[in-house]
Coordinates of C-alpha atoms and ligand atoms in Angstrom, one line a residue:
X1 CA 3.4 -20.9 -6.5
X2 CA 4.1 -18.1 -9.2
X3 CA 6.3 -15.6 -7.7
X4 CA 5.0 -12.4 -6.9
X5 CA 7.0 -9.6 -8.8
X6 CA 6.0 -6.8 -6.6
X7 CA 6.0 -2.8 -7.9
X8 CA 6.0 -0.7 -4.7
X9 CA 4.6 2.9 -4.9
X10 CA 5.4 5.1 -1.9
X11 CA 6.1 8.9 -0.6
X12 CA 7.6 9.0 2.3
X13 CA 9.4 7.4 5.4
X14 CA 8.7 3.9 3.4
X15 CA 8.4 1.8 6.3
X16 CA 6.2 -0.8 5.1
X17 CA 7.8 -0.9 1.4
X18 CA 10.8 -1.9 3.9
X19 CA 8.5 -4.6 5.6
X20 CA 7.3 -5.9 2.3
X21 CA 11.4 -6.0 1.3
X22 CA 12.2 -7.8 4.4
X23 CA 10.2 -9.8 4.2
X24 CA 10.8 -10.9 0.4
X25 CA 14.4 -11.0 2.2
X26 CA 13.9 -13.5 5.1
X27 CA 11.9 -15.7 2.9
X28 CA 8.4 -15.1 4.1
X29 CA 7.1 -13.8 0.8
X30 CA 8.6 -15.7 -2.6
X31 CA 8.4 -12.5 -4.2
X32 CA 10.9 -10.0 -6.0
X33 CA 10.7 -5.9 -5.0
X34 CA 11.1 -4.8 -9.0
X35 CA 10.6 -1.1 -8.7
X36 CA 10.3 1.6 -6.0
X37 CA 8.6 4.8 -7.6
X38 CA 8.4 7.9 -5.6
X39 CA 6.2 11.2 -6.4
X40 CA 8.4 12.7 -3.6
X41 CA 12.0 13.9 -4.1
X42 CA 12.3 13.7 -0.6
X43 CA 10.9 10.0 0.1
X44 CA 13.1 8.0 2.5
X45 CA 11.4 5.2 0.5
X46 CA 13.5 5.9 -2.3
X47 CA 17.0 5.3 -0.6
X48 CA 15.4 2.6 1.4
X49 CA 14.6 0.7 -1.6
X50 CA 18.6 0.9 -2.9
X51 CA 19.7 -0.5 0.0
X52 CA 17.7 -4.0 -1.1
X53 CA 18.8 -3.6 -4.8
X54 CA 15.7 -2.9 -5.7
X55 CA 15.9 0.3 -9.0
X56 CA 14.2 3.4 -6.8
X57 CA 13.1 6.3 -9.2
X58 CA 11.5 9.2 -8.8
X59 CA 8.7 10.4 -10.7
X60 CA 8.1 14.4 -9.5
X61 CA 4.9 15.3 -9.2
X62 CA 6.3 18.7 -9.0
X63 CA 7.9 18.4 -12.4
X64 CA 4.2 17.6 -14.0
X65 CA 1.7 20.3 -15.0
X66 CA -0.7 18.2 -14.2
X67 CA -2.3 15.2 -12.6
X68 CA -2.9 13.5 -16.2
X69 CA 0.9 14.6 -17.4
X70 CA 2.1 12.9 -13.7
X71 CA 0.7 9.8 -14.0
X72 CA 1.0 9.1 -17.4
X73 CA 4.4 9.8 -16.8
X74 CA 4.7 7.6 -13.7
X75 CA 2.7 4.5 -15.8
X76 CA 5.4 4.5 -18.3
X77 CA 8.2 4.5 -16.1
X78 CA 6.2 2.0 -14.2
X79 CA 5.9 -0.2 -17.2
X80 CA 8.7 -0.6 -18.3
X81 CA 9.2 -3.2 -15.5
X82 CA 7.5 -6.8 -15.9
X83 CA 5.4 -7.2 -12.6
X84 CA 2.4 -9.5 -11.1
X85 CA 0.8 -6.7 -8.7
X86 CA 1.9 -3.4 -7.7
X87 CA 1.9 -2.3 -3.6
X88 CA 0.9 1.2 -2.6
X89 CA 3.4 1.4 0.9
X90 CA 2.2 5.4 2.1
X91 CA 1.8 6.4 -1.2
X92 CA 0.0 9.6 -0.4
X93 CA -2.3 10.4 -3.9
X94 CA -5.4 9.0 -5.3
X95 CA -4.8 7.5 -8.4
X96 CA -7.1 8.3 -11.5
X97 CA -8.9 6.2 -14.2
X98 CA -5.9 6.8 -16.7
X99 CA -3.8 5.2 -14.3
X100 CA -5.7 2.6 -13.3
X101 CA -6.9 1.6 -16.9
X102 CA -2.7 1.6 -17.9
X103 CA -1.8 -0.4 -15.2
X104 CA -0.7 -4.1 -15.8
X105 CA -1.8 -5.9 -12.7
X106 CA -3.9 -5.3 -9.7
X107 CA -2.9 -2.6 -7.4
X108 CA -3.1 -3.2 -3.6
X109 CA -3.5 -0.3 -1.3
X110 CA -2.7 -0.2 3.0
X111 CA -4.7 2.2 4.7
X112 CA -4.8 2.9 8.9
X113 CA -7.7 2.4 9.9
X114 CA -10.7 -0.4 9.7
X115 CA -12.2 1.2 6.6
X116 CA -14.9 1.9 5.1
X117 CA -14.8 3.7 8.9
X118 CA -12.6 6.8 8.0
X119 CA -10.9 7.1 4.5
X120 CA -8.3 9.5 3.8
X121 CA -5.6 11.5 5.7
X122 CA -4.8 11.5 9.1
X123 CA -7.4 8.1 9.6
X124 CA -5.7 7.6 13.3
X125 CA -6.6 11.4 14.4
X126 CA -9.9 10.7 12.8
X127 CA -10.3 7.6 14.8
X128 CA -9.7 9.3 18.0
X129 CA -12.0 12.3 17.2
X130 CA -14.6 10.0 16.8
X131 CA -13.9 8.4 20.1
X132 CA -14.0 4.6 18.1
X133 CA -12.4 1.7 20.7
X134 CA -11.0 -0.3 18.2
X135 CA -8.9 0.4 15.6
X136 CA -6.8 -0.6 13.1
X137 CA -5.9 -1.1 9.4
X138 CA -6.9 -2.3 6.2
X139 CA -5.3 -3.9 2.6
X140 CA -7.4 -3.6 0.2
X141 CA -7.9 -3.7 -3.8
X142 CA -7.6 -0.1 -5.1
X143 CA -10.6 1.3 -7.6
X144 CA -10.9 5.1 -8.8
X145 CA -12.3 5.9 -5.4
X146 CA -10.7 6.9 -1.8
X147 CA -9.6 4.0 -0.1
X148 CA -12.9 2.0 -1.3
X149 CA -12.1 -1.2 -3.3
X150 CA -12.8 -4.4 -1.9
X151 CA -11.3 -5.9 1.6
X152 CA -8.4 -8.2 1.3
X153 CA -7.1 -8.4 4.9
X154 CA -8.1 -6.4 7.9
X155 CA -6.1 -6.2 11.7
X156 CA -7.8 -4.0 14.9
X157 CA -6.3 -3.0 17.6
X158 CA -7.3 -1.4 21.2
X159 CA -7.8 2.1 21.2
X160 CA -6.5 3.1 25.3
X161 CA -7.6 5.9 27.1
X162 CA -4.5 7.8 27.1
X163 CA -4.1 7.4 23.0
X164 CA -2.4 10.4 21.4
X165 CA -2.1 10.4 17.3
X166 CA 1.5 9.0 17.7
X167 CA 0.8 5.9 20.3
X168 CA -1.9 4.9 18.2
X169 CA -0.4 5.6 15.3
X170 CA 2.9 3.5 16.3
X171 CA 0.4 0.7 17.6
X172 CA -1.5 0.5 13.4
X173 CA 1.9 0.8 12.4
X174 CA 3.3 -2.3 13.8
X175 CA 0.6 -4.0 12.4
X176 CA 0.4 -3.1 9.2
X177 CA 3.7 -4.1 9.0
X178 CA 2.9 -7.6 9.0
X179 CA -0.7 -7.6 7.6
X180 CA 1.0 -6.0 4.4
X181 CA 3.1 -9.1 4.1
X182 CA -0.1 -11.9 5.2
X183 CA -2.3 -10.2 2.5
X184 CA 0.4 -10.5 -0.4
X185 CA 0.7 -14.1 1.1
X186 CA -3.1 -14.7 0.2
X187 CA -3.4 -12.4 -2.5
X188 CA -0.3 -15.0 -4.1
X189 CA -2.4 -18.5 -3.2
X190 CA -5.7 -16.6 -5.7
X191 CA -8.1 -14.6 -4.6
X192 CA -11.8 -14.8 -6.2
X193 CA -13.4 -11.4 -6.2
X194 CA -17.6 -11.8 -5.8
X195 CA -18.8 -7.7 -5.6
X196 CA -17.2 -6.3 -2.8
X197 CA -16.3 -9.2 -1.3
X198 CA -12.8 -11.2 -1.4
X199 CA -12.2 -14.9 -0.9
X200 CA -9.7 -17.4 -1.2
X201 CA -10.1 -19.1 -4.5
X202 CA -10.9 -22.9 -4.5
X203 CA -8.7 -25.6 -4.5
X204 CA -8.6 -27.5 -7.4
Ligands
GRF1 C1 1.0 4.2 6.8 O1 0.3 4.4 8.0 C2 0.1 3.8 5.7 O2 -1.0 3.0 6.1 C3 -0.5 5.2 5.3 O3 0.6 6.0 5.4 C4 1.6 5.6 6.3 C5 2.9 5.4 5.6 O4 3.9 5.0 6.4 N1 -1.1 5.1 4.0 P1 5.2 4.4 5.7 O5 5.7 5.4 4.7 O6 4.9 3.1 5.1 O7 6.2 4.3 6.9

C-alpha cells in the first residue's frame, strides 16, 4: 500500500492533527505527517506538530492583505513539501478556487456534525438549536463550497437531554478523533468518486 504522505492544515488547539500523528505513531495509519501549516500565530497545533518531528510553520493570515495574497502564500509554502493528500484538522477558513486549483493532491476536510445538516461554525450549538437527536461528524472531500464535497466517512452520536455545547461537543470530539484516522485508512486502499457519492474502489 502506497504510503500516505499526509499535509495537515489546522488553527487551533490541533487535537485531531494530534490524533492523525498518533496514530501515524502507533502504526494504525502507514503514513508520514510532512507539514503542519498554521494561519494562526497562536495555534497549539503548531507546537503540537514539533513535538512529533513533523516541520510546523506558520503562514499569518494577519500578515496578508488579502485572501488571494494568503493563500497563495500558504500554497507555496505548502508545496514545497512532496505529499499524497493534505488533512484539514480545525482548520477554521474556507479555502478558494486559487487554492484548490494549486493544490497537489486531494484535500480532506472534518466537520462536527452529520452534514449537509448544519455547515459552518459552531455546528454542535447549531445541532442543539435545532433540537436534532443524533449527531455527529463528517470527513469529507473539500470543493470551493462550505463543508459540501462528497462523504467519505460519517459517525453519529446521541444527543441527551441535558446536552450543553461542551458535552456534546467533547462526545463529536472523541469521535472524530478516530473517524479521522478510519477515513485516511479508506481514503489510502482507493476511493472511486461517482457525483456525490464515494466508494471503495474495486479490487483488481
Ligand atoms: C473540531 O471539532 C473540528 O471538527 C472542527 O473544529 C474543531 C477543531 O478541533 N472543524 P481541534 O483543533 O482538532 O482540536
Amino acid at each position: 500500500m502506497q504510503l500516505l504522505k499526509i499535509a495537515i492544515l489546522a488553527s487551533g488547539r490541533g487535537s485531531n492533527a494530534k490524533a492523525i500523528l498518533e496514530s501515524i505513531k502507533t502504526g494504525a495509519l502507514h503514513a508520514e505527517g510532512v507539514v503542519l501549516l498554521s494561519d494562526n500565530p497562536e495555534a497549539e497545533a503548531l507546537l503540537m506538530a514539533q513535538d512529533y518531528g513533523v516541520p510546523a510553520i506558520l503562514v499569518n493570515r494577519k500578515a496578508h492583505p488579502s485572501r488571494e495574497a494568503y493563500e497563495a502564500a500558504l500554497l507555496t509554502e505548502l508545496n514545497h513539501f512532496d505529499y499524497n493528500v493534505v488533512c484539514l484538522a480545525g482548520y477554521m477558513r474556507v479555502l478558494g478556487e486559487g487554492f484548490l486549483l494549486g493544490v497537489k493532491a486531494p484535500v480532506l476536510n472534518i466537520h462536527p456534525s452529520l452534514l449537509p445538516s448544519f455547515p459552518g461554525l459552531h455546528a454542535q450549538r447549531q445541532a442543539l438549536d435545532y433540537g436534532v437527536k443524533v449527531a455527529g461528524c463528517t470527513v469529507h472531500l473539500v470543493d470551493a463550497g462550505l463543508d459540501s464535497g462528497p462523504i467519505l466517512l460519517q459517525r453519529a452520536v446521541p444527543v441527551l437531554d441535558d446536552d450543553t455545547e461542551a458535552t456534546l461537543s467533547a462526545r463529536i470530539l472523541k469521535e472524530e478523533h478516530q473517524l479521522y484516522t478510519e477515513a485516511l485508512q479508506r481514503f489510502q486502499a482507493g476511493i472511486t468518486i461517482q457525483g456525490r457519492t464515494v466508494k471503495a474502489s474495486a479490487k483488481e
